[in-house]
mmCIF file of C-alpha atoms in Angstrom:
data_model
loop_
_atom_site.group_PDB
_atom_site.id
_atom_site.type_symbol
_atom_site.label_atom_id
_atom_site.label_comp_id
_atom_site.label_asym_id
_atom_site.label_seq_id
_atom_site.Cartn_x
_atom_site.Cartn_y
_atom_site.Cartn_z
ATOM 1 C CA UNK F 1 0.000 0.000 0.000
ATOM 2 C CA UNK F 2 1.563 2.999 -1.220
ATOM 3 C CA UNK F 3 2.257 6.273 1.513
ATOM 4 C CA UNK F 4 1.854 9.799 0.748
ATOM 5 C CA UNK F 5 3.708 10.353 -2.411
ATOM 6 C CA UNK F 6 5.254 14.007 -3.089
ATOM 7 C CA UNK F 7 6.752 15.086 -5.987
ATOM 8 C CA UNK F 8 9.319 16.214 -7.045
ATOM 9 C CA UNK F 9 11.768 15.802 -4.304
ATOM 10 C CA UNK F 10 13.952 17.780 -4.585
ATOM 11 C CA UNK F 11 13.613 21.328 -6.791
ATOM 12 C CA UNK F 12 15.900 24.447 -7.323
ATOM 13 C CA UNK F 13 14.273 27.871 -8.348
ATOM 14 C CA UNK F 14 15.442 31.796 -8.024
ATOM 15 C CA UNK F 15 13.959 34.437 -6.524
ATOM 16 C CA UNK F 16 10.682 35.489 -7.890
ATOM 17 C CA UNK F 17 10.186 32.471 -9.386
ATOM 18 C CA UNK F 18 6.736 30.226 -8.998
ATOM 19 C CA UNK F 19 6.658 26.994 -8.089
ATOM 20 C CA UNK F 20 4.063 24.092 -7.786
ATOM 21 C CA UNK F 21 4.418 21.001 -5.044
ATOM 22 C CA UNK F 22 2.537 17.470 -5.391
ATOM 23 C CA UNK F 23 1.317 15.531 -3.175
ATOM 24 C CA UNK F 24 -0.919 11.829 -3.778
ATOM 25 C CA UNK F 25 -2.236 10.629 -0.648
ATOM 26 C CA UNK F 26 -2.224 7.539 0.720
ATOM 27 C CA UNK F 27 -5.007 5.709 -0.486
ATOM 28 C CA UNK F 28 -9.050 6.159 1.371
ATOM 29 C CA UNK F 29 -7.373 9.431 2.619
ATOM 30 C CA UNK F 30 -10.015 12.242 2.091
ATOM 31 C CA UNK F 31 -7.940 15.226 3.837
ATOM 32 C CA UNK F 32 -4.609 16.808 2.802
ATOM 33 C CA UNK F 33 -2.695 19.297 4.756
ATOM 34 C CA UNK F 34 0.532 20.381 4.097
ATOM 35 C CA UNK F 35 3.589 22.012 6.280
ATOM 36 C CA UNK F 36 6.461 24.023 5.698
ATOM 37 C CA UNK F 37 9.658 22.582 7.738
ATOM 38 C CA UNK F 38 12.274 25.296 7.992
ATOM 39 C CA UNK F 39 16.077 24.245 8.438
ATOM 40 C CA UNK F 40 16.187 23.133 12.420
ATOM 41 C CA UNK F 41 12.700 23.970 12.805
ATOM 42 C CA UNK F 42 9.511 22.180 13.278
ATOM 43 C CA UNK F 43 6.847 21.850 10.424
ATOM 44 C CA UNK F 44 4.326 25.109 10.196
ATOM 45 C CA UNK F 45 1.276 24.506 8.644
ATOM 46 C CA UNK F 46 0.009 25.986 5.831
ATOM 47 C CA UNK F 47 -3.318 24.764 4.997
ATOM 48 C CA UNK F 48 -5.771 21.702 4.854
ATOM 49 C CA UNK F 49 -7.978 20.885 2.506
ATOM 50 C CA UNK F 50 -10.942 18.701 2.214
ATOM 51 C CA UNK F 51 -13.532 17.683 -0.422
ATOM 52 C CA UNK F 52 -11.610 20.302 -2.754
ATOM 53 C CA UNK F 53 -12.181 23.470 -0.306
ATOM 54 C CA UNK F 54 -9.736 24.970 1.777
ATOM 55 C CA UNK F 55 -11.139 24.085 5.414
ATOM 56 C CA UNK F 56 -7.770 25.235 7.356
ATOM 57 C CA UNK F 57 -5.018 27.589 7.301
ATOM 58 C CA UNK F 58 -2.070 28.827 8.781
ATOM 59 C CA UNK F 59 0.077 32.379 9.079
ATOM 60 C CA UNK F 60 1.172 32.062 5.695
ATOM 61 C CA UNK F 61 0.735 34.945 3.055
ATOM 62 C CA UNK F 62 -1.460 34.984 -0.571
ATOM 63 C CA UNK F 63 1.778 33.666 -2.409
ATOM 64 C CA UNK F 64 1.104 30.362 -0.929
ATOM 65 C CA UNK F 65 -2.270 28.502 -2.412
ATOM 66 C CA UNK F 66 -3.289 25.277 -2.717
ATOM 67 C CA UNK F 67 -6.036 22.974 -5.034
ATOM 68 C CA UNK F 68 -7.517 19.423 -4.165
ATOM 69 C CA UNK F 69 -8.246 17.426 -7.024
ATOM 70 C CA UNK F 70 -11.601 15.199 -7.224
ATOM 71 C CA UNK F 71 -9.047 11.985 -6.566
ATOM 72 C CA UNK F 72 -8.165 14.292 -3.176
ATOM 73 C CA UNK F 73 -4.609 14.559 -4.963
ATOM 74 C CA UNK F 74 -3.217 18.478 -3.543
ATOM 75 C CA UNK F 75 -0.843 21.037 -4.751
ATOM 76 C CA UNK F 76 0.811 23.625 -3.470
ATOM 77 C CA UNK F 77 1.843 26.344 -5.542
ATOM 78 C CA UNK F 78 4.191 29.187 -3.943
ATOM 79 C CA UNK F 79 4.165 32.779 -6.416
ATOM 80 C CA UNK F 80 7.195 35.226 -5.985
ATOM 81 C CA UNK F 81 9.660 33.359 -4.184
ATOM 82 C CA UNK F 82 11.799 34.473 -1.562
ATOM 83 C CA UNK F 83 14.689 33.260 -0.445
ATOM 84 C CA UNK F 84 13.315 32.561 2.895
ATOM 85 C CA UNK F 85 10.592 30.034 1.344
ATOM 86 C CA UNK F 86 13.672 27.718 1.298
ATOM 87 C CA UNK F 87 12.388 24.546 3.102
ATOM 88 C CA UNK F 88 11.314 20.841 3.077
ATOM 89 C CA UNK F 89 7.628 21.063 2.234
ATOM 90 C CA UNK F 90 5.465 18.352 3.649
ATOM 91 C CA UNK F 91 2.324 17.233 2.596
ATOM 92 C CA UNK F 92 -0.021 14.778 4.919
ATOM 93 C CA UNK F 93 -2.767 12.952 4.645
ATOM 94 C CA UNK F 94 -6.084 12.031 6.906
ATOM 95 C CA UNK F 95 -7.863 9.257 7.949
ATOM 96 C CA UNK F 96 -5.676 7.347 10.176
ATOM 97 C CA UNK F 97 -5.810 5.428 12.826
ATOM 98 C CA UNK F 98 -2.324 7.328 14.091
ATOM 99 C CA UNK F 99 -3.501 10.674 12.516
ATOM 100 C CA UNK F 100 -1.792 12.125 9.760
ATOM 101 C CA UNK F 101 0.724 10.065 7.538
ATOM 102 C CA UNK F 102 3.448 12.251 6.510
ATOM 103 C CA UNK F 103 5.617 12.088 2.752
ATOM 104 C CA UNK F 104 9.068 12.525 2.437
ATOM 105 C CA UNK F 105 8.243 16.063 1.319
ATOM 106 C CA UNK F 106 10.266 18.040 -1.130
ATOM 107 C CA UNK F 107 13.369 19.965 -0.586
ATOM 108 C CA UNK F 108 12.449 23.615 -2.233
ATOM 109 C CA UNK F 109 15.913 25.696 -2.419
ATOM 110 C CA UNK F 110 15.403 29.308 -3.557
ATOM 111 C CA UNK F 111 18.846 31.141 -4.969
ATOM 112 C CA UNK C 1 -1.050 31.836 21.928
ATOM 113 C CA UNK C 2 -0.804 27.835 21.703
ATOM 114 C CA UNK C 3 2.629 26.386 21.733
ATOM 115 C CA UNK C 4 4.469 23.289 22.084
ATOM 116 C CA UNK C 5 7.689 23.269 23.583
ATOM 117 C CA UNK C 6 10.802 20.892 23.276
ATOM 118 C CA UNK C 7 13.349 22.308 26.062
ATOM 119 C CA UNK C 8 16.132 20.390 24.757
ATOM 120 C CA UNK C 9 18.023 20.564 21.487
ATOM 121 C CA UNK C 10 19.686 17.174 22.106
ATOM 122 C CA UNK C 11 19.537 14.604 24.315
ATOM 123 C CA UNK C 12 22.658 11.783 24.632
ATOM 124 C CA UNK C 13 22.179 8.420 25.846
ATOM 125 C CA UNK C 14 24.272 5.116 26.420
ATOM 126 C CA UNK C 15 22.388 2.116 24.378
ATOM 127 C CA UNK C 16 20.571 0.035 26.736
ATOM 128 C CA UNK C 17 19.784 2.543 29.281
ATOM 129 C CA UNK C 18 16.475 4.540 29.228
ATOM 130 C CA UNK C 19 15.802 7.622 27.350
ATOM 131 C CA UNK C 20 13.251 10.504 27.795
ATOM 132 C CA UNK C 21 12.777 13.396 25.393
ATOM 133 C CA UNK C 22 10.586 16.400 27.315
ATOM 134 C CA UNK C 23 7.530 17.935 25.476
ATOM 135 C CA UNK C 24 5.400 20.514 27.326
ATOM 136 C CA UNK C 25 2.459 22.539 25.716
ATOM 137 C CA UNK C 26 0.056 25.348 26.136
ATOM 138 C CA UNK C 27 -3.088 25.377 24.997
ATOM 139 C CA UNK C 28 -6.665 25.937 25.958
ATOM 140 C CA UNK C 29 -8.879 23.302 26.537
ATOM 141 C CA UNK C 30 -8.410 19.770 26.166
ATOM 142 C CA UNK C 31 -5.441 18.875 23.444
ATOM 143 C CA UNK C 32 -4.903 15.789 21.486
ATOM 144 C CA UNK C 33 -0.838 15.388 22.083
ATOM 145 C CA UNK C 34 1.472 13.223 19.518
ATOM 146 C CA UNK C 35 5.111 12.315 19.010
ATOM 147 C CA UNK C 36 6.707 11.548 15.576
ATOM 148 C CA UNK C 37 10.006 10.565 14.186
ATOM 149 C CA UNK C 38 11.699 12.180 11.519
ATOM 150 C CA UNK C 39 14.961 10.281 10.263
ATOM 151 C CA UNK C 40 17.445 11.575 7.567
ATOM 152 C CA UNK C 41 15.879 13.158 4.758
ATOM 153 C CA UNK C 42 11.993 11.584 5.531
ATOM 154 C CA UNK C 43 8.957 13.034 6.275
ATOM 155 C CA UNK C 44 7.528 12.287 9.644
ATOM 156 C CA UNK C 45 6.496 8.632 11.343
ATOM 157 C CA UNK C 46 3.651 8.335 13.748
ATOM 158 C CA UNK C 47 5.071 7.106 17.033
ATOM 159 C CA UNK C 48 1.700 7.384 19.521
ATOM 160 C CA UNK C 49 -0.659 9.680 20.188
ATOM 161 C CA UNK C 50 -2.908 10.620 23.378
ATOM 162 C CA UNK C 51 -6.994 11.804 23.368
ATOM 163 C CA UNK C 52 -8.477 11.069 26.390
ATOM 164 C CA UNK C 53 -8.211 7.877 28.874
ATOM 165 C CA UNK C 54 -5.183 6.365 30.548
ATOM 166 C CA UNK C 55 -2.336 9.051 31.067
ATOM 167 C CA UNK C 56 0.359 6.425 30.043
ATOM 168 C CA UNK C 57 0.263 6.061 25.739
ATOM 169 C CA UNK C 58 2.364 2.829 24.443
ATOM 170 C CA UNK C 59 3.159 3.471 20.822
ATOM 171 C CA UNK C 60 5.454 2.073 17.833
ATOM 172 C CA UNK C 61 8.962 0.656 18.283
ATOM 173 C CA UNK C 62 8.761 0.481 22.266
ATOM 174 C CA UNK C 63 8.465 4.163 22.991
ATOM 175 C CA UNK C 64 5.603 5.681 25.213
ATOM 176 C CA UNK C 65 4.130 8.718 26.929
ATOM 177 C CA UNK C 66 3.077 9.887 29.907
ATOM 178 C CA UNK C 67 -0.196 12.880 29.793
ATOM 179 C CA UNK C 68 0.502 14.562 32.768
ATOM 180 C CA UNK C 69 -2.242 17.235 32.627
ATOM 181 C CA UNK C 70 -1.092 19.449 35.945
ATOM 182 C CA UNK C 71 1.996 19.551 34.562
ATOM 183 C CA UNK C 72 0.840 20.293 30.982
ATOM 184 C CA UNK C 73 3.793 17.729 29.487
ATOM 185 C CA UNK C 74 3.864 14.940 27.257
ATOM 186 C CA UNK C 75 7.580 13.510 27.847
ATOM 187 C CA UNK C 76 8.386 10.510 25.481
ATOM 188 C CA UNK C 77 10.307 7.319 26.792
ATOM 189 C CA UNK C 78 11.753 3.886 26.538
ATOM 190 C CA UNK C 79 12.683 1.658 28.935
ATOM 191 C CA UNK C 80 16.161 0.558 26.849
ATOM 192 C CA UNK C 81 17.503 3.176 23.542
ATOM 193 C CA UNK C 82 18.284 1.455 20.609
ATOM 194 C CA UNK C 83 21.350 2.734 18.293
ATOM 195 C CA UNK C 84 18.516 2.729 15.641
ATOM 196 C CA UNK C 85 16.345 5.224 17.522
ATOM 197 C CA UNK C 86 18.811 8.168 16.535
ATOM 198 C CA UNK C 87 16.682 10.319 15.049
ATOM 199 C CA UNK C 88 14.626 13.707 15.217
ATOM 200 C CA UNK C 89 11.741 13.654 17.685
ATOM 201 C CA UNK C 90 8.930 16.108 17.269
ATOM 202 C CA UNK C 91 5.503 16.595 19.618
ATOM 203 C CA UNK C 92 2.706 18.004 18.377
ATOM 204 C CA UNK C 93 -0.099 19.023 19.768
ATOM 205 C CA UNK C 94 -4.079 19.427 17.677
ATOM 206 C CA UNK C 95 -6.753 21.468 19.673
ATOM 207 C CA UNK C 96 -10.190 20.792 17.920
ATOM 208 C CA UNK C 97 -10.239 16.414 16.779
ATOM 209 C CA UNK C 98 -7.708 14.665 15.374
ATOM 210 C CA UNK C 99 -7.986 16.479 11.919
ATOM 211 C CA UNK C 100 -7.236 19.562 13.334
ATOM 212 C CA UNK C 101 -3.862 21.281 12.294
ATOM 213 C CA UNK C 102 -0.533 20.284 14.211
ATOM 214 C CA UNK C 103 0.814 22.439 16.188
ATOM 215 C CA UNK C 104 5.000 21.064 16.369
ATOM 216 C CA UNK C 105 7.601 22.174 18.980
ATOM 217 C CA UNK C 106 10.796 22.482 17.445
ATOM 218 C CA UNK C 107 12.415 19.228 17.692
ATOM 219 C CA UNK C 108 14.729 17.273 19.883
ATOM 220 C CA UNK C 109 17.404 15.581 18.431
ATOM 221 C CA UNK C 110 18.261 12.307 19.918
ATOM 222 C CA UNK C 111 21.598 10.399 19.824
ATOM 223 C CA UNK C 112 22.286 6.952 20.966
ATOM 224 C CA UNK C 113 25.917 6.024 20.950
ATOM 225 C CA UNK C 114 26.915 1.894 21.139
#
């Protein structure tokens, strides 16, 4: 039974740049959130969604949105980037019996 | 403001002897209270999680928790580390139900040396 799948994993893009974030969840999973993990922080989180709407979110600003696809596949897309959106982005999924099972996230550098 | 906090950046222990990685929060209400794993370049494993009921949580791999709700902590254990358990331990704490957002602390590394 496949996980939380995020793609890519790893992705390099410049300042002002856009970027878009995927995330499959694990399979019966209805609910995706996803978190921003900071270098020697803990994850943030950005937003949830659920049946397609946006039912949660965090302190983030406008530049970050989000979509849920009718197979409750997510992205997250980040406009202007700044250097400081450099993180490991991690996308999660909902039912569980444990709560959320996390991906492996993707590594988002900004030069 | 609701917060989790992790007092300790590290914590060091012999394999064999027993570990415990500190987690206190502050929130309002009645908080649902987790600890995951994070290894080398992963996301984030479930390790246990508490809602309501007995104050001690058993979880994955031999770790558990203890709610203690006066003291507003959540402090992880094991009875005997494991080389393997070297990792990056986060608690987290949701307000609302379990779908609620996480709310992390920052993270305590742990190292077990042989």
């Amino acid at each position: 039974d496949a996980g939380v799948t995020q793609s890519p994993t790893h992705l390099i893009k410049t300042r002002g740049q856009q970027v878009t974030l995927r995330c499959s969840p694990k399979s019966g999973h209805d609910t995706v959130s996803w978190y921003q993990q900071a270098l020697g922080q803990g994850p943030q989180f950005i937003f949830q969604y659920y049946e397609e709407e946006e039912r949660q979110r965090g302190n983030f600003p406008d530049r970050f949105s989000g979509h849920q696809f009718p197979n409750y596949s997510s992205e997250l897309n980040v406009n202007a980037l700044l250097l400081g959106d450099s993180a490991l982005y991690l996308c999660a999924s909902f039912p569980g019996t444990g709560g959320y099972t996390f991906g492996s996230g993707t590594r988002l550098t900004v030069v | 403001a609701q917060s989790v906090a992790q007092p300790e950046d590290q914590v060091n222990v012999a394999e064999g002897n027993p570990l415990t990685v500190k987690c206190t929060y502050s929130v309002s209400g009645n908080p649902y209270l987790f600890w995951y794993v994070q290894y080398p370049n992963r996301g984030l494993q479930f390790l246990l999680k508490y809602i309501t009921g007995d104050n001690l949580v058993k979880g994955s791999y031999g770790f558990e928790a203890e709610f203690n709700k006066s003291q507003t902590s959540f402090h992880l254990k094991k009875p005997s580390a494991l080389v393997s358990d070297s990792a990056l331990y986060f608690c987290a704490v949701s307000l609302r139900d379990n779908t609620d957002k996480l709310i992390f602390g920052t993270g305590t590394r742990l190292q077990v040396f042989p």
